[in-house]
mmCIF file of C-alpha atoms and ligand atoms in Angstrom:
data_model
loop_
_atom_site.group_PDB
_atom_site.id
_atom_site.type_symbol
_atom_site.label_atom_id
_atom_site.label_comp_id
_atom_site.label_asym_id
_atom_site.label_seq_id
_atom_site.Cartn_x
_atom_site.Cartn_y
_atom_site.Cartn_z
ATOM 1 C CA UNK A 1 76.724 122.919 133.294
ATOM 2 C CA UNK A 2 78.307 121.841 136.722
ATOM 3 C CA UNK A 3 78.039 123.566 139.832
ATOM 4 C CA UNK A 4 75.425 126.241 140.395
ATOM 5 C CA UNK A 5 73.358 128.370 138.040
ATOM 6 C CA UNK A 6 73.146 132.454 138.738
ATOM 7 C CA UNK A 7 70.078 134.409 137.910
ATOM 8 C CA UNK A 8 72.327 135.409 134.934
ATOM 9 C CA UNK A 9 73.603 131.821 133.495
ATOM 10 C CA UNK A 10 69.702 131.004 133.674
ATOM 11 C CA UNK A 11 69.187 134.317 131.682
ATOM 12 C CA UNK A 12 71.877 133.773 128.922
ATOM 13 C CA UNK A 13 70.845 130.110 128.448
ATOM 14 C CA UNK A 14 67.160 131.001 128.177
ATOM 15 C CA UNK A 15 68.615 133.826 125.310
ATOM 16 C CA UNK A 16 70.659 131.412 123.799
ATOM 17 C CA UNK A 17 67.631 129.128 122.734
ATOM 18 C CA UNK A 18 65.951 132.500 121.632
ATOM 19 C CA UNK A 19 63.541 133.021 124.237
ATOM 20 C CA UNK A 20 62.609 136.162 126.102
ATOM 21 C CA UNK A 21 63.939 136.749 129.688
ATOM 22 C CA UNK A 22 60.218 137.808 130.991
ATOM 23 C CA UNK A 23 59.225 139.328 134.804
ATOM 24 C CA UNK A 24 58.392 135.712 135.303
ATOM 25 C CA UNK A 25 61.007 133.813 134.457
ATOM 26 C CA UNK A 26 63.276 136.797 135.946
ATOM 27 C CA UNK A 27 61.145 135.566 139.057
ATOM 28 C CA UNK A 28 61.565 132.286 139.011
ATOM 29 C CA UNK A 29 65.632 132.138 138.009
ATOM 30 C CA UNK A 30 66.075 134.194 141.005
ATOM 31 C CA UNK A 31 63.998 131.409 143.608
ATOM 32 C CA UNK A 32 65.771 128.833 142.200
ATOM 33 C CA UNK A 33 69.570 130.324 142.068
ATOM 34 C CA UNK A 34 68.620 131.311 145.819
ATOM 35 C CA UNK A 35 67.639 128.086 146.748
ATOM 36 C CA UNK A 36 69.853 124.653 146.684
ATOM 37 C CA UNK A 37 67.025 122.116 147.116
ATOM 38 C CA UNK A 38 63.814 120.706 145.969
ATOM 39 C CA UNK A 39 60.820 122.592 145.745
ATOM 40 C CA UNK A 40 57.468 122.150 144.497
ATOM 41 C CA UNK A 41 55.877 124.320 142.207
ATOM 42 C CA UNK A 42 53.470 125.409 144.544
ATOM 43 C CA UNK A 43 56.374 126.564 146.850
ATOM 44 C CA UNK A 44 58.213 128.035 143.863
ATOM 45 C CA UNK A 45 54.765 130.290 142.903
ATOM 46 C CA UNK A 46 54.649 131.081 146.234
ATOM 47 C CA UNK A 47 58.428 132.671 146.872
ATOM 48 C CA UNK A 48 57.742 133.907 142.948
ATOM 49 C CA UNK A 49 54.504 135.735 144.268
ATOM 50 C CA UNK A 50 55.548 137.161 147.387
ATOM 51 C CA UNK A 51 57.679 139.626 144.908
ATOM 52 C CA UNK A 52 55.349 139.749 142.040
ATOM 53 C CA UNK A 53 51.711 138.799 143.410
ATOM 54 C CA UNK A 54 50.697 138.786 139.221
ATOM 55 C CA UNK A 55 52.639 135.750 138.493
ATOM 56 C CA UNK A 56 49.936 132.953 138.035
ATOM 57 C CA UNK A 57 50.353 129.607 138.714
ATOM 58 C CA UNK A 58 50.339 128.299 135.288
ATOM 59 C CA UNK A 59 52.495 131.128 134.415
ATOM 60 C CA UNK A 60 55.274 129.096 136.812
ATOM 61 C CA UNK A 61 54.303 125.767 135.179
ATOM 62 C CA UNK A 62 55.206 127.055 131.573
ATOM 63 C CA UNK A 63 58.472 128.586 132.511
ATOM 64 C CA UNK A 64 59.705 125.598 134.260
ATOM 65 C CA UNK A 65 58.647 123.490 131.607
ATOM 66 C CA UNK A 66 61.055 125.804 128.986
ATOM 67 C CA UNK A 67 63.759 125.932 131.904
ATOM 68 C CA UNK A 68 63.725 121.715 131.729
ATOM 69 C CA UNK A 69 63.906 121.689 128.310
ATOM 70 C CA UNK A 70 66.887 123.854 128.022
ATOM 71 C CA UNK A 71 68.072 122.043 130.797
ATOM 72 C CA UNK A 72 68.268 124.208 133.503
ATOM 73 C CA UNK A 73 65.656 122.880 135.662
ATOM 74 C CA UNK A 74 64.907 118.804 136.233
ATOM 75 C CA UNK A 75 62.243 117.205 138.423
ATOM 76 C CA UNK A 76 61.841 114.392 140.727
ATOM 77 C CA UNK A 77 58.794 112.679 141.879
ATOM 78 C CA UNK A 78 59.363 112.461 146.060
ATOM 79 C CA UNK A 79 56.734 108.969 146.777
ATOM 80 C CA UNK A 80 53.466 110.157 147.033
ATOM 81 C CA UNK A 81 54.179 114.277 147.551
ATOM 82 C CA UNK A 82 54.450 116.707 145.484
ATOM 83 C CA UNK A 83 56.947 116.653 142.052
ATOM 84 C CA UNK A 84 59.618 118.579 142.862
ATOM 85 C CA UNK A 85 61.823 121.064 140.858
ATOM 86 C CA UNK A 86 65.622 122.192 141.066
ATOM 87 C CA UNK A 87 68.686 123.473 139.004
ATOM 88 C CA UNK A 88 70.620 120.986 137.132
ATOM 89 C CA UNK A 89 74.109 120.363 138.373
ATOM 90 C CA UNK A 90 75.343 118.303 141.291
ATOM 91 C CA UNK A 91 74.016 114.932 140.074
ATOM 92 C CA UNK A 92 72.068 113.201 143.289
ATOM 93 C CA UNK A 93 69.464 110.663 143.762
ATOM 94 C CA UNK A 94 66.278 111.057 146.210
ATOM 95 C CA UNK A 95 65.087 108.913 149.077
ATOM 96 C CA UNK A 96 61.574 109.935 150.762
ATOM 97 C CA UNK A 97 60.009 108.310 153.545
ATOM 98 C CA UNK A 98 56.677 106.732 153.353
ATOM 99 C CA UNK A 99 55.719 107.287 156.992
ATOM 100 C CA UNK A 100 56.825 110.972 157.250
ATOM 101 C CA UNK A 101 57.581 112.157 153.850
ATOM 102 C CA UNK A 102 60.849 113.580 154.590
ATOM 103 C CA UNK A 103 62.818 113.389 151.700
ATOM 104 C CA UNK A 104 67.008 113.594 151.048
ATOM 105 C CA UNK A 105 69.569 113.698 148.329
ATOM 106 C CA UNK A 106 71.912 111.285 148.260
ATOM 107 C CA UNK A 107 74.585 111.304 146.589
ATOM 108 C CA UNK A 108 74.386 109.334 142.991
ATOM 109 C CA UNK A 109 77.574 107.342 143.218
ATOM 110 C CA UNK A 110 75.588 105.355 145.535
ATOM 111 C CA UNK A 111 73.508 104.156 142.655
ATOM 112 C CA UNK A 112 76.578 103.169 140.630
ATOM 113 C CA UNK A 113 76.832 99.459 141.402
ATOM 114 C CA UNK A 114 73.465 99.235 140.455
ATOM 115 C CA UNK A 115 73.056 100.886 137.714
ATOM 116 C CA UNK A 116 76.413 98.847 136.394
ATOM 117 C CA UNK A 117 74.767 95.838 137.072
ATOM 118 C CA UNK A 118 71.019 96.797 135.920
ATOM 119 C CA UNK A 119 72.743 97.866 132.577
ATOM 120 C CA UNK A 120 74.913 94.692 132.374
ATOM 121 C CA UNK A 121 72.269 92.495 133.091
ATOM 122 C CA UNK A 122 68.976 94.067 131.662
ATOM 123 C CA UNK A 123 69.818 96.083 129.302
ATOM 124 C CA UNK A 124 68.295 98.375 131.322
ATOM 125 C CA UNK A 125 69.646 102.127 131.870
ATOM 126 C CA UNK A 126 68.407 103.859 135.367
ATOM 127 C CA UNK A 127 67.910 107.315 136.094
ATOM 128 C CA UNK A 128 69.027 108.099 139.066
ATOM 129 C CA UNK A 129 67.227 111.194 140.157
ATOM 130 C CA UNK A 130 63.467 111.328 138.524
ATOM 131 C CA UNK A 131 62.087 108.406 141.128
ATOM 132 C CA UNK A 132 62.739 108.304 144.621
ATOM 133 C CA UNK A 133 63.805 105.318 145.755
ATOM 134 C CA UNK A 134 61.069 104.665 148.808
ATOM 135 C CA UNK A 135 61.621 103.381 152.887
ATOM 136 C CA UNK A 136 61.328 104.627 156.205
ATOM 137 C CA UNK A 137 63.975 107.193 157.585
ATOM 138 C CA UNK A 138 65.842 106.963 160.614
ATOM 139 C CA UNK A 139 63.508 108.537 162.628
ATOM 140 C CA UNK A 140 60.446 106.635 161.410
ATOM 141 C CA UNK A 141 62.553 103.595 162.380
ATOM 142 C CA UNK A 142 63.490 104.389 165.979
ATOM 143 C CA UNK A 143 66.991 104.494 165.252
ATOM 144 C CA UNK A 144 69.163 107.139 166.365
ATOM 145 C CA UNK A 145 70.768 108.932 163.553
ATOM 146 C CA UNK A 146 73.977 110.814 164.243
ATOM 147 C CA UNK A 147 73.791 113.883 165.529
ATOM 148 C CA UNK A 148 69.557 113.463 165.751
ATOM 149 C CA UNK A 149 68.076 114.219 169.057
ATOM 150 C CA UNK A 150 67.308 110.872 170.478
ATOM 151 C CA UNK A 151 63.797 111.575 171.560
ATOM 152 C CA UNK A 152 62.582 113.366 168.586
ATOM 153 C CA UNK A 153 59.008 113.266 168.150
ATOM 154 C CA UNK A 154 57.357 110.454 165.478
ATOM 155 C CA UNK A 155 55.915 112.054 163.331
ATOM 156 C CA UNK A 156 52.449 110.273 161.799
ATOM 157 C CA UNK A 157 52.395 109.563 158.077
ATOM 158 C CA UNK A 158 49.998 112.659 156.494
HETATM 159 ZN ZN1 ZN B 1 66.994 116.317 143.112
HETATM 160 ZN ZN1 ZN B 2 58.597 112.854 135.827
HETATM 161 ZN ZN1 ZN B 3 60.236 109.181 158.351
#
C-alpha cells in the first residue's frame, strides 16, 4: 500500500483477513483516513467518541492492534510521550524534542546513509520509524528556523 488509505481500503483489507467491519473500527478507519499525522490513542478514542460516545477505550486498543497487524496502522514511540499511531504509507522517521516534546516526520531517506552503514558494519538492520531519534528543536535551541517567528515563546519541558 502507498499513498493514503480511505475509510474503504481500511474496510476491504480488514474483510480480506476475514474480520468484521464493526461501528468501531468503522470509527476509527474514518479518524485515521481524516487525519495525516500521529496520534495517540487517547486522541484517537477521543475523535472516535465524540461520534460514538460507546466506543471504550480498550475497544480502540484492540482494533488498532488488528489494523497493525494487517498492516494498516504502525506506531512510533515519540521520547518520553505518548506511542503514537498512523496509516501505513509514506515511509518517514520521527524526531521529538526533549525540552518541548514537539515532535516531526522527517523524511526516511535521511536515515539511508546510516542505515547502509549500520547494516554494512553491524549487521545490524534499523527501523526507521518505531524510535524517535531524540534532541532539542529549533526553538528549544534559540535558533531561528525559517519562516518561525523569531521571538516565539520557550516553551518549558512538561
Ligand atoms: Zn510516523
Ligand atoms: Zn513499539
Ligand atoms: Zn523544543
Amino acid at each position: 500500500m502507498d499513498g493514503t488509505w480511505s475509510r474503504d481500503d481500511i474496510a476491504a483489507s480488514v474483510r480480506r483477513a476475514g474480520g468484521r467491519m464493526t461501528a468501531a473500527k468503522r470509527g476509527i478507519a474514518d479518524v485515521l483516513a481524516a487525519t495525516g499525522t500521529d496520534l495517540s490513542a487517547d486522541e484517537i478514542t477521543q475523535r472516535v467518541q465524540a461520534a460514538r460516545p460507546e466506543i471504550s477505550p480498550s475497544t480502540v486498543y484492540r482494533v488498532l492492534d488488528e489494523f497493525e497487524e494487517l498492516g494498516i496502522v504502525v506506531h512510533a514511540h515519540l521520547g518520553h510521550g505518548a506511542t503514537v499511531y498512523h496509516l501505513t504509507g509514506v515511509p518517514h522517521g520521527h524526531v521529538v524534542c526533549t525540552a518541548c516534546a514537539t515532535s516531526s516526520e522527517v523524511p526516511a531517506e535521511l536515515f539511508d546513509r546510516m542505515e547502509g552503514e549500520l547494516l554494512e558494519r553491524f549487521g545490524f538492520a534499523l527501523d526507521r520509524h518505531h524510535v524517535a531519534i531524540a534532541g532539542l528543536c529549533a526553538s528549544c535551541r534559540g535558533v531561528r528556523e525559517p519562516g518561525a517567528p523569531a521571538d516565539r515563546a520557550r516553551q518549558r519541558a512538561h
